[in-house]
Amino acid sequence: MGLHERRQREKESIRANILQAAFTLAKTDGWASLSIRKIADAIEYSAPVVYDHFENKEAILYEISINGFHCLQIDLLKAQKKHESPEDQLTAIVDAYWNFAFNNKEYYQLMFGLGMQCSGKGLMKEEFSSFQDMIFDCTFEIIKKKGSNQDNACHSSHALFSAVHGLISIMMMRNDDIPSTMNKTTLDETLSAFIKSL
């Protein structure tokens, strides 16, 4: 291995360690307490080394959030491929989204700015809209199958996304004072009513 390749590999390794350390610190102490100094201490380098790889903390958060969106998309596609009918696909996609949110709380909070500023605002349209696009496709196919007005697909799918994301956000951020009846059953009933209404 040449000197250039060795340096490149070392650079990639340090970059990966920075991202991993930031994510680990967030899991322990929350995103709000994350700082370049803490990341540097965690990887046992000085702060300037971190700045050699990332312009600022926002750049680190953006990179982690993009990874979160990619992980989410993989889960959604796996769930969708297990089913044939648009109704079953929609149910599987929403379930996968729900499970991702609560199995990856730190990712979800960062991806959607729950309790903090959303990272990379306006810079990740494709990743951000993946779930909405899949909901729209299923909704459109259900409407088409039922012979309903296809012009309603966009509005309806947006309403479903708002309901799913809203319920997750409430449960994630206000879990100490929300009614115990507000849970996955609420989502299942909402989705069932949604499909029937199309």
Short mmCIF file of C-alpha atoms in Angstrom, two decimals:
data_model
loop_
_atom_site.label_atom_id
_atom_site.label_comp_id
_atom_site.label_asym_id
_atom_site.label_seq_id
_atom_site.Cartn_x
_atom_site.Cartn_y
_atom_site.Cartn_z
CA MET A 1 0.00 0.00 0.00
CA GLY A 2 1.37 3.39 -1.02
CA LEU A 3 1.68 6.42 1.24
CA HIS A 4 -1.29 8.17 -0.37
CA GLU A 5 -3.56 5.14 0.07
CA ARG A 6 -2.45 4.74 3.69
CA ARG A 7 -3.19 8.39 4.46
CA GLN A 8 -6.56 8.18 2.75
CA ARG A 9 -7.49 5.08 4.73
CA GLU A 10 -6.41 6.76 7.97
CA LYS A 11 -8.46 9.85 7.10
CA GLU A 12 -11.56 7.72 6.41
CA SER A 13 -11.02 5.83 9.67
CA ILE A 14 -10.81 9.04 11.71
CA ARG A 15 -13.92 10.40 9.98
CA ALA A 16 -15.85 7.22 10.76
CA ASN A 17 -14.65 7.33 14.38
CA ILE A 18 -15.84 10.94 14.71
CA LEU A 19 -19.31 10.02 13.47
CA GLN A 20 -19.50 6.94 15.69
CA ALA A 21 -18.31 8.87 18.74
CA ALA A 22 -20.86 11.63 18.13
CA PHE A 23 -23.68 9.11 17.81
CA THR A 24 -22.58 7.22 20.93
CA LEU A 25 -22.38 10.46 22.94
CA ALA A 26 -25.86 11.45 21.74
CA LYS A 27 -27.26 8.11 22.89
CA THR A 28 -25.77 8.64 26.32
CA ASP A 29 -26.24 12.38 26.91
CA GLY A 30 -28.63 13.58 24.16
CA TRP A 31 -27.99 15.65 21.05
CA ALA A 32 -28.22 18.98 22.88
CA SER A 33 -25.11 18.26 24.96
CA LEU A 34 -22.96 17.20 22.00
CA SER A 35 -19.90 19.36 21.31
CA ILE A 36 -16.76 19.20 19.18
CA ARG A 37 -14.69 19.11 22.37
CA LYS A 38 -16.56 16.04 23.68
CA ILE A 39 -16.20 14.28 20.34
CA ALA A 40 -12.48 15.04 20.26
CA ASP A 41 -12.05 13.72 23.80
CA ALA A 42 -13.98 10.55 22.91
CA ILE A 43 -11.72 9.72 19.96
CA GLU A 44 -8.61 10.89 21.86
CA TYR A 45 -7.66 13.55 19.35
CA SER A 46 -7.56 17.34 19.59
CA ALA A 47 -10.48 19.49 18.43
CA PRO A 48 -8.57 20.76 15.35
CA VAL A 49 -8.40 17.14 14.08
CA VAL A 50 -12.21 17.00 14.16
CA TYR A 51 -12.36 20.32 12.29
CA ASP A 52 -10.00 18.87 9.67
CA HIS A 53 -12.76 16.42 8.77
CA PHE A 54 -15.92 18.45 9.43
CA GLU A 55 -16.51 22.17 9.15
CA ASN A 56 -18.57 22.29 12.35
CA LYS A 57 -20.92 20.28 14.56
CA GLU A 58 -23.80 20.88 12.14
CA ALA A 59 -21.85 19.08 9.40
CA ILE A 60 -21.41 16.07 11.70
CA LEU A 61 -25.10 16.04 12.57
CA TYR A 62 -26.03 16.31 8.91
CA GLU A 63 -23.88 13.31 8.00
CA ILE A 64 -25.41 11.23 10.79
CA SER A 65 -28.95 12.24 9.82
CA ILE A 66 -28.33 11.25 6.20
CA ASN A 67 -27.19 7.85 7.41
CA GLY A 68 -30.39 7.62 9.45
CA PHE A 69 -32.52 8.33 6.39
CA HIS A 70 -30.66 5.67 4.42
CA CYS A 71 -31.21 3.10 7.19
CA LEU A 72 -34.90 4.01 7.30
CA GLN A 73 -35.24 3.64 3.53
CA ILE A 74 -33.72 0.16 3.64
CA ASP A 75 -36.23 -0.88 6.32
CA LEU A 76 -39.14 0.57 4.34
CA LEU A 77 -38.16 -1.16 1.10
CA LYS A 78 -37.72 -4.50 2.88
CA ALA A 79 -41.17 -4.17 4.42
CA GLN A 80 -42.78 -3.19 1.13
CA LYS A 81 -41.27 -6.08 -0.83
CA LYS A 82 -42.87 -8.65 1.49
CA HIS A 83 -46.37 -7.79 0.22
CA GLU A 84 -48.22 -7.58 -3.06
CA SER A 85 -51.38 -5.55 -2.44
CA PRO A 86 -51.07 -1.78 -1.91
CA GLU A 87 -53.13 -2.06 1.29
CA ASP A 88 -50.73 -4.60 2.79
CA GLN A 89 -47.73 -2.67 1.52
CA LEU A 90 -49.00 0.53 3.12
CA THR A 91 -49.57 -1.22 6.44
CA ALA A 92 -46.11 -2.79 6.34
CA ILE A 93 -44.44 0.52 5.44
CA VAL A 94 -46.17 2.39 8.26
CA ASP A 95 -45.28 -0.39 10.72
CA ALA A 96 -41.64 -0.32 9.59
CA TYR A 97 -41.57 3.46 9.98
CA TRP A 98 -43.01 3.22 13.49
CA ASN A 99 -40.54 0.50 14.48
CA PHE A 100 -37.60 2.45 13.09
CA ALA A 101 -38.61 5.56 15.05
CA PHE A 102 -38.75 3.80 18.41
CA ASN A 103 -35.85 1.40 17.80
CA ASN A 104 -33.66 4.30 16.63
CA LYS A 105 -34.88 7.18 18.75
CA GLU A 106 -31.65 9.20 18.50
CA TYR A 107 -31.64 8.94 14.71
CA TYR A 108 -35.30 9.91 14.47
CA GLN A 109 -34.94 12.93 16.74
CA LEU A 110 -32.02 14.20 14.68
CA MET A 111 -33.60 13.43 11.30
CA PHE A 112 -36.75 15.40 12.08
CA GLY A 113 -35.49 17.94 14.59
CA LEU A 114 -37.48 16.67 17.56
CA GLY A 115 -36.44 18.72 20.57
CA MET A 116 -33.67 20.33 18.54
CA GLN A 117 -33.02 22.17 15.30
CA CYS A 118 -33.43 19.92 12.27
CA SER A 119 -30.03 19.10 10.81
CA GLY A 120 -29.37 19.98 7.19
CA LYS A 121 -32.67 21.78 6.70
CA GLY A 122 -33.47 22.04 3.00
CA LEU A 123 -30.48 19.95 1.97
CA MET A 124 -31.86 16.41 1.97
CA LYS A 125 -35.08 16.52 0.01
CA GLU A 126 -34.68 13.08 -1.55
CA GLU A 127 -33.95 11.31 1.72
CA PHE A 128 -36.55 13.26 3.68
CA SER A 129 -39.36 12.51 1.25
CA SER A 130 -38.78 8.77 0.81
CA PHE A 131 -41.49 7.72 3.29
CA GLN A 132 -43.98 10.26 1.94
CA ASP A 133 -43.32 9.08 -1.62
CA MET A 134 -43.95 5.45 -0.67
CA ILE A 135 -47.16 6.39 1.15
CA PHE A 136 -48.31 8.33 -1.90
CA ASP A 137 -47.62 5.42 -4.27
CA CYS A 138 -49.61 2.97 -2.12
CA THR A 139 -52.42 5.46 -1.57
CA PHE A 140 -52.66 6.15 -5.29
CA GLU A 141 -52.83 2.42 -6.08
CA ILE A 142 -55.55 1.84 -3.47
CA ILE A 143 -57.60 4.75 -4.82
CA LYS A 144 -57.14 3.52 -8.37
CA LYS A 145 -58.20 -0.01 -7.39
CA LYS A 146 -61.32 1.32 -5.69
CA GLY A 147 -62.16 3.62 -8.59
CA SER A 148 -62.07 6.72 -6.38
CA ASN A 149 -60.86 10.18 -7.37
CA GLN A 150 -57.11 9.88 -8.01
CA ASP A 151 -56.69 13.63 -7.52
CA ASN A 152 -57.11 13.03 -3.78
CA ALA A 153 -54.01 10.84 -3.50
CA CYS A 154 -51.59 13.67 -2.73
CA HIS A 155 -53.73 15.29 -0.04
CA SER A 156 -54.66 11.96 1.52
CA SER A 157 -51.11 10.63 1.66
CA HIS A 158 -49.90 13.89 3.19
CA ALA A 159 -52.62 13.64 5.84
CA LEU A 160 -51.52 10.09 6.69
CA PHE A 161 -47.88 11.10 6.96
CA SER A 162 -48.88 13.96 9.28
CA ALA A 163 -50.86 11.56 11.47
CA VAL A 164 -48.06 8.98 11.68
CA HIS A 165 -45.26 11.46 12.29
CA GLY A 166 -47.42 13.48 14.67
CA LEU A 167 -48.27 10.48 16.84
CA ILE A 168 -44.65 9.35 16.96
CA SER A 169 -43.50 12.87 17.86
CA ILE A 170 -46.04 13.20 20.65
CA MET A 171 -45.14 9.81 22.12
CA MET A 172 -41.43 10.44 21.80
CA MET A 173 -41.36 13.95 23.25
CA ARG A 174 -44.28 13.89 25.72
CA ASN A 175 -44.29 10.30 26.94
CA ASP A 176 -44.56 11.31 30.61
CA ASP A 177 -47.92 13.05 30.36
CA ILE A 178 -49.81 11.61 27.38
CA PRO A 179 -52.69 9.16 27.90
CA SER A 180 -51.68 5.49 27.95
CA THR A 181 -54.31 4.88 25.27
CA MET A 182 -52.21 6.83 22.78
CA ASN A 183 -50.01 4.07 21.43
CA LYS A 184 -49.48 1.75 18.47
CA THR A 185 -53.14 0.70 18.64
CA THR A 186 -54.10 4.30 17.91
CA LEU A 187 -51.91 4.22 14.82
CA ASP A 188 -53.33 0.87 13.66
CA GLU A 189 -56.89 2.14 14.00
CA THR A 190 -56.03 5.37 12.20
CA LEU A 191 -54.42 3.48 9.32
CA SER A 192 -57.35 1.06 9.04
CA ALA A 193 -59.82 3.96 8.89
CA PHE A 194 -57.61 5.73 6.37
CA ILE A 195 -57.57 2.76 3.97
CA LYS A 196 -61.34 2.33 4.25
CA SER A 197 -61.89 6.02 3.51
CA LEU A 198 -60.01 6.01 0.20
#
